[in-house]
Tab-separated table of C-alpha atoms in Angstrom:
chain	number	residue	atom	x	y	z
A	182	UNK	CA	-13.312	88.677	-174.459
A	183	UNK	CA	-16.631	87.326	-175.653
A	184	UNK	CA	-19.240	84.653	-174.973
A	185	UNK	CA	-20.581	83.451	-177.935
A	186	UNK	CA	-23.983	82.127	-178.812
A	187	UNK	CA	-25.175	81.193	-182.030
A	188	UNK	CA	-28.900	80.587	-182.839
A	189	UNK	CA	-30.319	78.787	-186.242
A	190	UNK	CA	-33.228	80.541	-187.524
A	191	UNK	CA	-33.859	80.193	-191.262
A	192	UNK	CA	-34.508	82.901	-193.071
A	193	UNK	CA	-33.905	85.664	-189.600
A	194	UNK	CA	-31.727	88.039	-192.052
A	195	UNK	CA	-34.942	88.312	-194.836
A	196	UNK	CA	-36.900	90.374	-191.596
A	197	UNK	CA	-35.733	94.415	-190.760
A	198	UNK	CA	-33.299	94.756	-188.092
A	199	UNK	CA	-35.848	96.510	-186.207
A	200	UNK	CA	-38.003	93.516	-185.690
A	201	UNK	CA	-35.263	91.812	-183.697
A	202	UNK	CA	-34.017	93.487	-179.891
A	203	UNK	CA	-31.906	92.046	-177.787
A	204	UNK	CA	-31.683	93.137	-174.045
A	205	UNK	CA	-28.516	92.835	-172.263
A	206	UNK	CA	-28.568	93.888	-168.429
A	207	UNK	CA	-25.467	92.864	-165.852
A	208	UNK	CA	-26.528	89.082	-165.346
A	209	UNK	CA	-28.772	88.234	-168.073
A	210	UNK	CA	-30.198	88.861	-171.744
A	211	UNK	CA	-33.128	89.056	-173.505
A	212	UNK	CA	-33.770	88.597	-177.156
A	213	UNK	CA	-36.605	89.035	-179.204
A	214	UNK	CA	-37.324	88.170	-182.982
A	215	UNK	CA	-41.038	89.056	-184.156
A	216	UNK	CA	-42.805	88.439	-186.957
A	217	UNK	CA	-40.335	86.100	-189.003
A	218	UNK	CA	-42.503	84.225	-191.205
A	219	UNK	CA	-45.696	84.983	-189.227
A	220	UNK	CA	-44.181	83.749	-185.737
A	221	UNK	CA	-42.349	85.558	-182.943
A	222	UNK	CA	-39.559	84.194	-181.081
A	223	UNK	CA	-37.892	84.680	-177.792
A	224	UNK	CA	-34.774	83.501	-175.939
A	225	UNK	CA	-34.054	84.611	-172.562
A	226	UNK	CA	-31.149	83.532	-170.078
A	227	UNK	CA	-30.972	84.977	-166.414
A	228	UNK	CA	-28.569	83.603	-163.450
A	229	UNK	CA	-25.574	83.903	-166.516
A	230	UNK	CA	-22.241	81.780	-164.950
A	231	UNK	CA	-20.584	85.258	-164.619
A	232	UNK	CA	-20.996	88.951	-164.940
A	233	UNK	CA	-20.945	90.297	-168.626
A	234	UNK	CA	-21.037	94.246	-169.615
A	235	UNK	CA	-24.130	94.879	-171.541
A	236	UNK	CA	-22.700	98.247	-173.528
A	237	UNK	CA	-20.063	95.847	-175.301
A	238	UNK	CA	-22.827	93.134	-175.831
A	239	UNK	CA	-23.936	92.623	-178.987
A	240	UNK	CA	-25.926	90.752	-181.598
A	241	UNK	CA	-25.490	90.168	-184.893
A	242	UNK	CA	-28.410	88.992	-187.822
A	243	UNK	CA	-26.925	86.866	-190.301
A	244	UNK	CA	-28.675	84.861	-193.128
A	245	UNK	CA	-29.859	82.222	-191.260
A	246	UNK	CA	-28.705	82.745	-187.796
A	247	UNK	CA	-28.238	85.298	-184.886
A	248	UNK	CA	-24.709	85.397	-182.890
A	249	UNK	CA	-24.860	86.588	-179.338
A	250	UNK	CA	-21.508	88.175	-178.233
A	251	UNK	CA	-21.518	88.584	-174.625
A	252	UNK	CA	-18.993	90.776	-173.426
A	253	UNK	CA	-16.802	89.039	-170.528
A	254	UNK	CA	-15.960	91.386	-167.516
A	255	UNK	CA	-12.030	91.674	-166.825
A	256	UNK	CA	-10.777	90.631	-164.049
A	257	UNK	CA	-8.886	92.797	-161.692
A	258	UNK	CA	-5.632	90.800	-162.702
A	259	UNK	CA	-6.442	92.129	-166.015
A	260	UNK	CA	-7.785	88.823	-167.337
A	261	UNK	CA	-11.624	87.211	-168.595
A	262	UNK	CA	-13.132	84.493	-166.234
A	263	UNK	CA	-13.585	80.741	-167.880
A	264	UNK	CA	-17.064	80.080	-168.442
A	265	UNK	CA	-17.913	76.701	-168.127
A	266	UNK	CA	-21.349	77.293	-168.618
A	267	UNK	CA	-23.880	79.336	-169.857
A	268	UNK	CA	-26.092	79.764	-166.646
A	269	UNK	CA	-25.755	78.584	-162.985
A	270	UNK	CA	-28.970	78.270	-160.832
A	271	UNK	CA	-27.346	78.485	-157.352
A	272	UNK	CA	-25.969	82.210	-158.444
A	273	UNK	CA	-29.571	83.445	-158.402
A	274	UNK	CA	-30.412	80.755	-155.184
A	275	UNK	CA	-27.861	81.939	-153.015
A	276	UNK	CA	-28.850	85.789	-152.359
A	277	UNK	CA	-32.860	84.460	-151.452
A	278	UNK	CA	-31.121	81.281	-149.340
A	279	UNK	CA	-28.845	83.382	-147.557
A	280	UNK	CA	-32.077	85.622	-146.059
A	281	UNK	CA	-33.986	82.128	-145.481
A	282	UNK	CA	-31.136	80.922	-143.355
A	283	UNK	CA	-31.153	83.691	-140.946
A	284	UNK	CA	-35.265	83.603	-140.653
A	285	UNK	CA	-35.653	79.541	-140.035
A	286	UNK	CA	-32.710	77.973	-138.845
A	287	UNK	CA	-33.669	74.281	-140.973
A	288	UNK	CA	-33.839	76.399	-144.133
A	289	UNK	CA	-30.760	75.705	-145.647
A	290	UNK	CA	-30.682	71.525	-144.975
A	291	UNK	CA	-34.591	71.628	-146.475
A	292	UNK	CA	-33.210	73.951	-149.406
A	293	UNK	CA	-29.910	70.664	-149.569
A	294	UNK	CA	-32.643	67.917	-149.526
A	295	UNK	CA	-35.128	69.702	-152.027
A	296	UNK	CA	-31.818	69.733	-153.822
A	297	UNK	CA	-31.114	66.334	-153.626
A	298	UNK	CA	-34.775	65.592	-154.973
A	299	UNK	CA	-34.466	67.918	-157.956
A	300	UNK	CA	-31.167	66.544	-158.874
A	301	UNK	CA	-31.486	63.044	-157.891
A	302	UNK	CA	-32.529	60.004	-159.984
A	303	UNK	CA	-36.072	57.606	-159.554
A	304	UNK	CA	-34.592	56.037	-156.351
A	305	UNK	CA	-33.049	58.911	-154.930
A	306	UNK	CA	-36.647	60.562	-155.255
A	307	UNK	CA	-38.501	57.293	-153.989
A	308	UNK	CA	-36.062	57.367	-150.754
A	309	UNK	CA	-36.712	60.796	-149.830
A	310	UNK	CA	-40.222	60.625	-150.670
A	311	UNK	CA	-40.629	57.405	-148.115
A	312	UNK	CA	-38.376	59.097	-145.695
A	313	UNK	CA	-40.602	62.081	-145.819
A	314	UNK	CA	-44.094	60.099	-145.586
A	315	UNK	CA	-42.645	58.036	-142.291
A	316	UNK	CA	-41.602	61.870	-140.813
A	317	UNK	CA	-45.209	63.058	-141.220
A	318	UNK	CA	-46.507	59.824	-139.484
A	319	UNK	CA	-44.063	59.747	-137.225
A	320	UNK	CA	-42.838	56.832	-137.810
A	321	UNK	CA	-39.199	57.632	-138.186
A	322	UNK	CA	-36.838	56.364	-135.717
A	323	UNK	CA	-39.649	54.064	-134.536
A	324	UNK	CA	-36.848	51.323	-135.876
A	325	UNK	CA	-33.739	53.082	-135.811
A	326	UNK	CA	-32.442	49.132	-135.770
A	327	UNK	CA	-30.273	50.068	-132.434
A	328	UNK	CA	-32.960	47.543	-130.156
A	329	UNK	CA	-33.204	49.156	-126.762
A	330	UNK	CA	-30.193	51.032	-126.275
């Protein structure tokens, strides 16, 4: 029924309850601790793996921690999803990619191969990178390694 985050913060329950919010909309949450031991802290998560209801959401102050329960949205087979993770990035990508795909038709292989950069290791970058530097020359295909076909 419930995601569950816990947070270490010595000393968190010594502060009122009113110095710590936390903000739970449809997709994300927002939490905000202020003034414990003369510093403020903040934690936010957007792009969450699934949908959660924020009016079951809670948070709970303990001695020296916060737990986030974020409330899982049933399925209409009357079960919870499996979260395998907290966030996912391409949730939040793919409504903006879909609306770049219908305005520039290379959109969505620059948005694979930025992508593939992001993602990929030292060579992975320094391939693309060279690959990228020869396209701007134009040099690429200059030696395609097919002689004079």
């Amino acid at each position: 029924k419930f995601v569950t985050i816990y947070i270490d913060l010595p000393f968190v329950g010594t502060i009122p309850k009113d110095q710590i919010t936390c903000d739970f909309q449809t997709s994300s949450f927002d939490l905000i601790v202020k003034n414990l031991e003369q510093k403020s802290y903040r934690l936010v998560k957007t792009n969450l793996e699934k949908d959660i209801d924020p009016l079951k959401s809670k948070f709970i102050v303990k001695s020296d921690k916060i737990v986030i329960k974020l409330a899982k949205i049933q399925s209409e087979y009357g079960s919870f999803d499996h979260w395998s993770k907290l966030t996912d990035e391409k949730k939040g990508v793919k409504s903006s990619s879909t609306k770049k795909k219908s305005d520039d038709p290379t959109a969505g292989l620059m948005d694979m191969m930025k992508e593939m950069y992001d993602s990929g290791d030292d060579k992975m970058k320094k391939v693309i990178g060279e690959t990228m530097m020869k396209q701007r020359r134009g040099e690429l295909g200059q030696d395609s390694g097919f002689g004079d076909l």
